[in-house]
Coordinates of C-alpha atoms and ligand atoms in Angstrom, one line a residue:
M1 CA 129.6 89.3 107.2
T2 CA 127.0 87.1 107.1
A3 CA 128.9 83.9 108.5
P4 CA 128.4 83.2 112.3
L5 CA 131.0 84.5 114.4
S6 CA 133.9 82.2 115.3
P7 CA 134.8 80.5 118.6
E8 CA 138.2 82.2 118.2
L9 CA 136.2 86.2 117.5
L10 CA 133.6 85.4 120.1
A11 CA 136.1 84.0 122.8
R12 CA 138.3 87.4 122.1
F13 CA 134.6 89.4 123.1
A14 CA 133.9 87.0 126.3
A15 CA 137.9 88.3 127.4
L16 CA 136.8 91.7 127.3
V17 CA 133.8 90.9 130.1
A18 CA 133.6 88.5 133.4
P19 CA 132.2 85.3 132.1
Q20 CA 129.0 85.7 133.7
D21 CA 128.4 88.5 131.4
V22 CA 128.3 86.8 128.3
L23 CA 124.6 84.8 128.4
D24 CA 124.7 81.1 127.1
E25 CA 122.2 79.6 124.4
D26 CA 119.5 79.8 127.1
A27 CA 119.8 82.5 129.1
A28 CA 120.2 84.5 125.8
A29 CA 116.7 82.9 124.0
P30 CA 114.6 85.1 125.2
R31 CA 116.7 88.1 123.9
L32 CA 117.0 87.2 120.6
V33 CA 113.1 87.4 119.9
E34 CA 110.9 91.0 120.3
P35 CA 108.3 90.8 122.5
R36 CA 105.7 90.1 119.9
G37 CA 107.2 87.4 118.3
L38 CA 107.7 89.4 114.5
Y39 CA 111.3 88.7 114.9
R40 CA 114.0 86.1 115.8
G41 CA 117.3 86.1 115.7
R42 CA 120.9 84.6 116.6
G43 CA 123.9 85.8 118.7
P44 CA 126.0 86.0 121.7
V45 CA 124.7 88.6 124.5
I46 CA 127.1 90.2 125.8
Q47 CA 126.5 92.7 128.7
P48 CA 129.6 95.2 129.8
R49 CA 129.7 96.5 133.6
D50 CA 130.9 100.2 132.4
T51 CA 131.9 103.2 130.0
E52 CA 135.1 101.6 129.4
Q53 CA 134.2 97.7 128.7
V54 CA 131.7 98.9 126.4
A55 CA 134.2 100.7 124.3
A56 CA 136.9 98.2 124.0
I57 CA 134.0 95.4 123.0
V58 CA 133.6 97.8 120.1
R59 CA 136.6 98.8 119.5
L60 CA 137.5 95.1 119.2
A61 CA 134.0 95.2 117.0
A62 CA 135.5 98.2 114.5
E63 CA 138.6 96.1 113.9
T64 CA 137.1 92.9 112.8
G65 CA 134.0 94.0 111.1
T66 CA 131.7 92.8 113.5
R67 CA 128.2 94.7 113.6
I68 CA 126.8 95.6 116.9
V69 CA 122.6 95.2 118.1
P70 CA 122.7 97.9 120.9
Q71 CA 119.8 96.3 123.7
G72 CA 118.2 97.6 125.8
G73 CA 115.0 95.9 128.3
N74 CA 113.9 94.7 124.6
T75 CA 110.3 96.0 124.8
G76 CA 111.1 98.0 121.7
L77 CA 108.5 96.8 118.8
V78 CA 109.6 97.8 115.6
G79 CA 112.3 94.7 115.9
G80 CA 115.3 97.5 116.2
Q81 CA 117.0 95.4 119.2
T82 CA 116.8 92.0 117.7
P83 CA 119.8 90.4 115.6
D84 CA 119.0 88.8 112.5
P85 CA 119.3 85.0 112.6
S86 CA 122.9 84.9 110.8
G87 CA 124.8 84.5 114.2
A88 CA 127.0 87.0 113.3
Q89 CA 125.9 90.2 115.2
I90 CA 126.4 90.6 118.8
V91 CA 123.7 91.7 121.1
L92 CA 125.3 95.0 123.0
S93 CA 123.3 94.9 126.4
T94 CA 122.7 97.1 128.5
A95 CA 121.5 95.1 131.0
R96 CA 124.7 95.7 133.8
L97 CA 124.6 99.7 133.2
T98 CA 122.3 100.2 136.0
R99 CA 124.2 102.9 138.8
I100 CA 122.4 105.5 139.3
R101 CA 125.6 107.7 139.1
E102 CA 123.6 111.3 141.1
V103 CA 120.0 112.9 142.3
D104 CA 120.6 116.9 142.8
P105 CA 116.8 117.4 144.3
D106 CA 118.6 121.5 143.7
E107 CA 120.0 121.6 139.9
N108 CA 116.7 119.4 139.3
V109 CA 118.8 116.6 137.1
M110 CA 119.7 112.7 137.8
V111 CA 122.9 111.1 135.8
V112 CA 121.7 107.7 135.5
E113 CA 123.4 104.7 133.4
A114 CA 121.8 103.5 130.2
G115 CA 120.2 99.8 131.8
V116 CA 118.4 101.7 134.8
T117 CA 114.9 100.8 134.2
L118 CA 112.6 104.1 133.4
A119 CA 110.8 102.8 136.5
A120 CA 114.2 102.9 138.8
A121 CA 114.2 105.9 137.5
Q122 CA 111.1 107.5 138.3
E123 CA 111.6 105.7 142.2
A124 CA 114.6 107.4 141.7
A125 CA 113.4 111.0 141.7
V126 CA 110.5 109.9 144.0
Q127 CA 113.5 109.0 147.1
A128 CA 114.9 112.9 146.3
E129 CA 111.1 114.0 146.8
R130 CA 111.1 115.0 142.4
L131 CA 109.4 113.9 138.9
F132 CA 110.8 112.0 136.4
P133 CA 108.0 112.6 134.1
L134 CA 108.3 109.9 131.3
S135 CA 105.6 106.8 131.8
L136 CA 104.5 104.1 129.3
G137 CA 103.3 100.4 129.8
S138 CA 106.2 99.0 129.7
E139 CA 108.0 100.9 132.2
G140 CA 108.9 98.3 134.6
S141 CA 111.1 96.8 132.3
C142 CA 112.4 99.7 129.5
T143 CA 115.5 101.1 130.1
I144 CA 116.6 105.1 130.0
G145 CA 119.0 103.9 127.2
G146 CA 116.0 102.5 125.0
N147 CA 113.9 105.8 125.9
I148 CA 116.6 107.1 124.3
A149 CA 117.9 105.7 121.4
T150 CA 113.4 105.3 120.8
N151 CA 112.9 109.0 122.2
A152 CA 110.0 107.4 123.5
G153 CA 106.7 109.3 124.6
G154 CA 103.7 107.6 126.9
V155 CA 101.2 109.0 129.1
G156 CA 103.2 112.4 130.4
V157 CA 104.0 114.0 126.9
V158 CA 100.9 116.8 126.7
A159 CA 102.9 118.1 129.7
Y160 CA 106.0 117.4 129.9
G161 CA 107.6 116.5 125.9
N162 CA 109.1 113.2 124.8
M163 CA 112.2 111.4 126.3
R164 CA 114.2 114.5 123.7
D165 CA 112.4 117.4 125.7
L166 CA 113.5 115.6 128.8
V167 CA 117.5 114.9 128.1
L168 CA 120.1 117.4 129.3
G169 CA 123.2 115.4 128.3
V170 CA 124.3 111.9 127.0
E171 CA 127.7 110.2 127.2
A172 CA 127.9 107.4 124.3
V173 CA 130.4 104.7 123.1
L174 CA 131.1 105.6 119.1
P175 CA 131.5 103.3 116.4
D176 CA 134.8 103.8 116.2
G177 CA 135.2 102.9 120.2
R178 CA 135.4 106.5 121.0
I179 CA 133.7 107.5 124.2
W180 CA 131.6 111.1 124.1
N181 CA 130.9 112.4 127.1
G182 CA 128.5 115.0 126.8
L183 CA 127.2 114.3 130.2
R184 CA 126.5 118.0 130.6
R185 CA 124.0 119.9 132.9
L186 CA 123.1 123.0 130.7
R187 CA 119.5 123.9 130.2
K188 CA 121.3 126.6 127.7
D189 CA 124.1 125.9 125.7
N190 CA 124.8 127.3 122.3
T191 CA 128.4 126.1 121.9
G192 CA 128.0 124.5 117.7
Y193 CA 125.2 121.5 117.0
D194 CA 123.6 119.8 119.6
L195 CA 124.8 116.2 119.3
K196 CA 123.2 114.7 122.1
Q197 CA 119.9 115.5 119.9
L198 CA 121.7 112.7 117.1
F199 CA 121.9 110.0 119.5
I200 CA 117.9 110.4 120.8
G201 CA 116.0 108.8 118.6
S202 CA 119.1 107.1 116.9
E203 CA 117.7 103.6 117.3
G204 CA 121.1 102.3 118.0
T205 CA 122.5 103.5 114.3
L206 CA 124.7 105.4 116.1
G207 CA 127.1 104.2 119.1
L208 CA 125.2 103.0 122.6
V209 CA 124.0 105.1 124.9
T210 CA 126.1 104.4 127.9
A211 CA 124.9 107.3 130.4
A212 CA 122.6 110.4 130.4
V213 CA 121.7 113.2 132.8
L214 CA 117.7 113.7 132.9
K215 CA 115.7 116.6 133.8
L216 CA 113.3 116.6 137.3
F217 CA 110.2 118.0 138.5
P218 CA 108.9 119.7 141.5
A219 CA 106.6 116.7 142.4
P220 CA 103.2 116.7 142.8
R221 CA 101.2 116.8 145.8
D222 CA 97.6 117.4 143.9
L223 CA 96.0 114.5 141.8
A224 CA 93.1 114.4 139.9
T225 CA 91.6 111.7 138.0
A226 CA 88.8 111.4 136.2
F227 CA 86.9 108.8 133.8
V228 CA 85.1 110.3 131.7
G229 CA 82.0 108.3 128.5
L230 CA 81.4 110.5 126.1
R231 CA 79.6 110.3 122.7
S232 CA 82.1 110.9 119.8
T233 CA 85.7 111.9 119.3
N234 CA 84.3 115.0 118.7
D235 CA 83.7 115.6 121.8
A236 CA 87.0 113.9 123.7
L237 CA 88.5 116.9 121.2
A238 CA 86.4 119.2 122.4
L239 CA 86.4 118.3 125.9
F240 CA 90.3 118.2 126.0
R241 CA 90.7 121.4 124.7
L242 CA 88.0 122.8 127.5
V243 CA 90.2 121.1 129.8
R244 CA 93.3 122.2 128.4
Q245 CA 91.6 125.6 128.5
R246 CA 91.1 125.7 131.9
A247 CA 93.4 124.0 134.1
G248 CA 96.5 124.9 131.7
A249 CA 99.9 123.5 133.1
A250 CA 97.5 121.1 135.5
L251 CA 96.5 118.8 132.8
T252 CA 99.1 116.0 132.3
G253 CA 97.6 113.6 130.9
C254 CA 94.7 113.0 128.7
E255 CA 94.1 109.2 127.4
L256 CA 91.8 108.3 124.7
M257 CA 89.9 104.8 124.8
P258 CA 86.7 103.0 123.3
R259 CA 84.5 100.8 124.7
I260 CA 85.6 98.4 122.6
G261 CA 89.2 98.8 124.3
I262 CA 87.6 98.9 127.8
D263 CA 85.3 95.6 126.8
F264 CA 88.4 94.1 126.3
T265 CA 90.0 95.4 129.4
L266 CA 86.7 94.0 131.0
R267 CA 86.9 90.6 129.7
H268 CA 91.0 89.9 130.0
M269 CA 92.4 91.6 132.9
L270 CA 91.7 90.3 136.5
G271 CA 90.4 92.1 139.3
T272 CA 89.1 95.3 136.3
R273 CA 85.7 96.6 136.6
D274 CA 84.2 99.9 134.6
P275 CA 84.2 102.9 136.2
L276 CA 80.6 104.4 135.2
D277 CA 77.5 102.9 135.0
A278 CA 76.7 102.3 131.0
P279 CA 78.5 101.7 128.6
H280 CA 80.0 104.3 126.0
P281 CA 81.0 105.1 123.0
W282 CA 84.6 107.2 123.8
Y283 CA 86.7 107.6 126.8
L284 CA 89.0 109.9 127.8
L285 CA 90.9 109.3 131.1
I286 CA 92.4 112.8 132.4
E287 CA 94.3 113.5 135.0
L288 CA 95.4 116.9 136.7
S289 CA 98.1 117.3 138.8
S290 CA 100.3 119.9 140.6
P291 CA 103.5 120.6 143.1
V292 CA 100.8 123.1 145.0
E293 CA 98.6 121.5 146.9
G294 CA 94.9 121.4 147.1
G295 CA 91.8 122.0 145.0
L296 CA 92.0 119.8 142.1
A297 CA 89.7 117.6 142.5
G298 CA 87.0 120.6 142.9
R299 CA 88.5 122.1 139.8
L300 CA 88.4 118.9 138.0
E301 CA 84.4 118.5 138.9
E302 CA 83.8 122.1 137.9
I303 CA 85.6 122.0 134.3
L304 CA 83.6 118.4 134.2
A305 CA 80.0 120.2 135.0
E306 CA 80.6 123.1 132.6
A307 CA 81.8 120.5 129.7
M308 CA 78.6 118.5 130.9
E309 CA 76.2 121.6 130.8
A310 CA 77.8 122.3 127.2
G311 CA 76.0 118.2 126.6
L312 CA 79.8 117.3 125.8
V313 CA 80.3 114.6 128.6
S314 CA 77.8 111.7 128.9
D315 CA 78.9 110.7 132.9
A316 CA 82.0 111.2 134.3
A317 CA 83.6 109.7 137.8
I318 CA 86.3 111.2 139.7
A319 CA 89.1 108.9 142.0
A320 CA 88.1 109.6 145.2
S321 CA 91.1 107.1 146.3
V322 CA 94.8 106.7 145.6
E323 CA 93.4 103.1 144.4
Q324 CA 90.9 103.9 142.3
T325 CA 93.4 106.5 140.6
A326 CA 95.4 103.3 140.3
A327 CA 92.3 101.4 138.7
F328 CA 91.4 103.7 135.6
W329 CA 95.3 104.0 134.9
R330 CA 95.2 100.4 135.1
I331 CA 92.4 99.5 132.5
R332 CA 93.8 102.2 129.9
M333 CA 97.5 101.0 130.6
G334 CA 96.5 97.3 130.1
M335 CA 95.0 97.9 126.8
S336 CA 97.7 97.3 124.7
E337 CA 98.1 93.7 126.0
V338 CA 94.4 92.5 126.1
Q339 CA 94.7 92.8 122.2
A340 CA 96.9 89.8 122.4
R341 CA 93.9 87.9 124.1
E342 CA 91.5 88.1 121.1
G343 CA 93.5 87.0 118.3
G344 CA 96.2 88.6 115.4
S345 CA 95.9 92.5 116.1
I346 CA 97.5 94.8 112.4
K347 CA 99.5 97.9 114.2
H348 CA 99.2 101.3 113.5
D349 CA 101.1 103.9 115.8
V350 CA 100.2 107.2 113.9
S351 CA 100.3 111.1 115.0
V352 CA 98.3 113.7 112.7
P353 CA 97.8 117.6 113.5
L354 CA 95.6 117.5 116.6
A355 CA 92.7 119.0 114.9
R356 CA 92.4 116.6 113.1
V357 CA 92.5 113.4 114.8
A358 CA 88.4 113.1 115.3
E359 CA 88.2 113.3 111.8
F360 CA 91.5 110.9 111.4
I361 CA 89.7 107.8 113.4
T362 CA 86.6 107.9 111.3
E363 CA 88.0 108.1 108.1
A364 CA 90.8 105.2 109.2
T365 CA 87.7 103.6 111.1
A366 CA 86.1 103.6 107.3
A367 CA 88.9 102.9 104.7
V368 CA 89.4 99.6 107.5
A369 CA 85.7 98.5 106.9
A370 CA 85.7 98.6 103.5
F371 CA 88.9 96.7 103.4
A372 CA 88.5 93.8 106.1
P373 CA 84.8 94.4 106.9
R374 CA 84.5 92.5 110.4
A375 CA 88.3 93.6 111.9
R376 CA 88.0 95.4 114.8
V377 CA 89.3 98.3 115.0
V378 CA 91.0 99.5 118.6
A379 CA 91.6 102.9 118.2
F380 CA 92.9 104.6 121.6
G381 CA 96.7 106.9 122.8
H382 CA 97.6 109.6 123.8
L383 CA 95.2 112.3 122.0
G384 CA 96.2 115.4 123.8
D385 CA 99.6 114.5 121.7
G386 CA 97.8 113.8 118.2
N387 CA 99.1 110.0 118.7
I388 CA 96.3 107.2 117.9
H389 CA 97.3 103.7 118.8
F390 CA 95.5 101.9 115.9
N391 CA 95.3 98.4 116.2
V392 CA 92.8 96.8 114.4
S393 CA 91.7 93.2 116.0
Q394 CA 91.3 90.1 114.1
P395 CA 87.7 89.3 113.3
V396 CA 85.9 87.4 115.9
G397 CA 86.2 83.4 115.1
A398 CA 89.0 84.2 111.9
D399 CA 92.3 82.5 111.5
K400 CA 95.4 84.1 113.0
A401 CA 97.7 83.4 111.2
A402 CA 95.7 83.9 108.0
Y403 CA 94.4 87.8 109.2
L404 CA 98.4 88.8 110.1
K405 CA 99.0 87.8 106.5
S406 CA 97.5 91.1 105.6
W407 CA 99.5 92.6 107.5
S408 CA 101.7 95.1 105.4
A409 CA 98.4 95.6 103.2
M410 CA 96.3 97.3 106.3
N411 CA 99.3 99.0 106.8
A412 CA 99.0 100.5 103.5
V413 CA 95.1 101.1 104.0
V414 CA 95.7 103.1 107.2
H415 CA 99.3 105.0 105.7
E416 CA 97.3 106.4 103.1
V417 CA 94.5 107.7 105.5
V418 CA 97.9 109.0 108.1
H419 CA 99.7 110.4 104.9
A420 CA 96.2 112.3 103.6
F421 CA 96.1 114.2 107.1
E422 CA 99.3 115.3 106.8
G423 CA 100.5 112.5 109.8
S424 CA 103.3 110.5 110.9
I425 CA 103.7 106.7 110.6
A426 CA 105.7 105.8 113.3
A427 CA 104.4 108.5 115.6
E428 CA 106.5 106.7 119.4
H429 CA 108.0 103.5 118.8
G430 CA 110.4 104.4 115.6
V431 CA 110.9 102.7 112.9
G432 CA 113.0 99.7 113.4
R433 CA 113.5 96.9 111.0
L434 CA 109.6 96.9 110.7
K435 CA 108.8 100.6 109.3
R436 CA 112.2 100.6 107.2
D437 CA 110.9 100.3 103.9
L438 CA 107.9 102.4 104.1
L439 CA 110.3 105.4 105.4
P440 CA 111.3 106.3 101.3
G441 CA 107.5 106.7 100.8
V442 CA 106.9 109.3 103.5
K443 CA 110.4 111.6 103.8
S444 CA 111.8 113.4 101.0
Q445 CA 114.8 112.4 98.9
V446 CA 116.9 115.5 100.2
E447 CA 115.8 114.0 104.0
L448 CA 117.0 110.7 103.3
D449 CA 120.3 111.9 101.6
L450 CA 120.6 114.3 105.2
M451 CA 120.1 110.7 107.5
R452 CA 122.8 108.5 105.7
T453 CA 125.2 111.4 105.2
I454 CA 125.1 111.1 109.2
K455 CA 124.9 107.7 109.5
R456 CA 128.1 107.4 107.3
A457 CA 129.9 110.0 109.0
L458 CA 129.1 108.5 112.4
D459 CA 129.3 104.7 111.5
P460 CA 131.2 104.5 107.7
Q461 CA 131.8 100.4 108.6
G462 CA 128.4 100.6 108.7
L463 CA 128.7 98.5 112.5
F464 CA 125.9 99.6 114.8
N465 CA 122.3 98.5 114.2
P466 CA 122.6 97.6 110.1
G467 CA 119.2 97.5 108.7
V468 CA 117.4 99.5 111.7
I469 CA 115.9 102.4 109.6
L470 CA 118.2 102.4 106.7
D471 CA 119.1 99.7 104.7
Ligands
FAD1 P1 115.0 98.3 123.3 O1 113.5 97.2 122.9 O2 116.2 97.0 123.9 O3 115.2 98.5 122.0 C1 114.8 99.4 121.3 C2 116.1 100.4 120.2 O4 116.5 101.5 120.8 C3 116.8 99.8 119.3 O5 116.7 100.4 118.6 C4 117.9 99.6 120.3 O6 119.2 99.0 119.6 C5 118.0 100.9 120.9 N1 118.7 100.8 121.9 C6 118.6 100.5 123.3 N2 119.0 100.6 124.0 C7 120.1 101.5 123.4 C8 121.3 102.1 123.9 N3 121.6 102.3 125.6 N4 121.8 102.6 122.8 C9 121.9 103.0 121.5 N5 120.5 102.2 121.4 C10 119.8 101.5 122.0 N6 107.2 103.8 123.3 C11 107.1 104.7 123.3 O7 107.3 105.7 123.0 N7 105.4 105.1 123.8 C12 104.2 104.0 124.8 O8 103.5 104.5 125.0 C13 104.8 102.6 125.0 N8 104.3 101.8 125.1 C14 104.7 100.4 125.2 C15 103.8 99.8 126.0 C16 104.2 98.6 126.0 C17 103.7 97.5 126.5 C18 105.6 97.4 125.1 C19 105.7 96.7 125.3 C20 106.2 99.1 124.8 C21 105.5 100.2 124.7 N9 106.3 100.9 123.9 C22 106.2 102.7 124.2 C23 107.8 101.2 123.4 C24 108.9 100.7 124.0 O9 108.6 100.5 125.7 C25 109.7 101.6 123.9 O10 110.7 102.1 122.9 C26 111.1 101.8 125.3 O11 111.7 102.7 125.1 C27 112.0 101.1 124.6 O12 113.4 101.0 125.9 P2 113.9 99.4 125.6 O13 115.4 99.6 126.8 O14 112.9 98.3 126.2 O15 114.7 99.5 124.3

């Protein structure tokens, strides 16, 4: 269906929620464009207040063949939350599903609705003296439902895993309008297929996640953070291994940054300053944390001294205060944002086997230099997960629009190297619309058939997020 929704049909949808829960054109506008402006769409934005309202909307959509685009915080970077320009699709927003239904510190679980922001979920855990460890640059706006739908990663994966590892149960409205209450909180449950896993990473193509049971962890009582200057990515990898070996489970963050990324940050983010006296080609932000009080700063200092003796570390600063810790992290968390201030940036969210990260960065950088000699590679990210945001900023002074026209060709250059390293072209942000047509090149026919079989079984009318992941 490509004709815009008729006023009569829109009125039927609107009647299922309160009048203020269907956004007018002005209020809807920011929700119809994805964060980088790569996708723009049209259509009504409907914000149900509970699971029953979601189910009623989906039942009407199923009856009338209306397509649904699920949306959380609208921070996704692959266009999965943006409707197409036809006006025929409805955006089903979780903005009003914001209840924290339960926090149980004894069981180390909490039950939250899909529209709760990640920051609010973290805060609810803190109030109960617990930790919810997922942490992303977009945590103030992204939602638990979006985190589940994209199997979000972020800076804590090295210790706690992806969202997939943090979800015990899911409640979802299926494409036929039925509610599946899978809000189990069991750590062990082998009663057949683990259906919640289907929704984790499904990018809104199999139904709308309305709530989830999340795992909590003991709150950290000790924290040590270091900003380390290094000569090379090989040294960064060797240092990561050393810290993992010496600190074990206390290693809860290990982020790689290049000098150019630090330069961009110092140039564009007010109030930032270089934590080290002299510039270095590469940096690691290392975080140790533990629920047991005391001793981590000393341990980190010892490990860094050992690394320095081995010639791995050029210089390092250990945060002496909460403010300094925040300042270190601010540099890392701002690294995506500041690239926009340097003109066009072509993104690659890739992963390769950990042992080959350094080699990958070298080869991909050489491939980019051959393709676009003056383009500026900004390779940073979650070293401990083998996940690099291999972004390429436009040459200084180049025309942004002309540069961005080389997006697909640049992707092909970098993805060829990823392929040679047996990596993934969508490590964190998912496939969405942006990478959909690349999927047949990286998945076997058997895998694609299985994915289509699952989609057809759950959503035979193709109502949920058409054109996302699969065409
Ligand atoms: P949206 O953007 O609204 O939607 C994303 C996808 O999920 C869409 O396909 C949508 O249809 C679907 N969806 C949303 N809610 C639901 C639901 N309730 N049920 C079913 N489907 C749903 N991602 C990472 O993994 N790691 C990072 O480190 C990271 N850093 C980021 C930093 C910045 C500055 C920005 C802007 C983004 C970053 N992201 C990162 C990407 C993004 O924040 C995550 O993908 C996030 O999980 C999306 O959540 P959201 O609520 O904004 O979802």
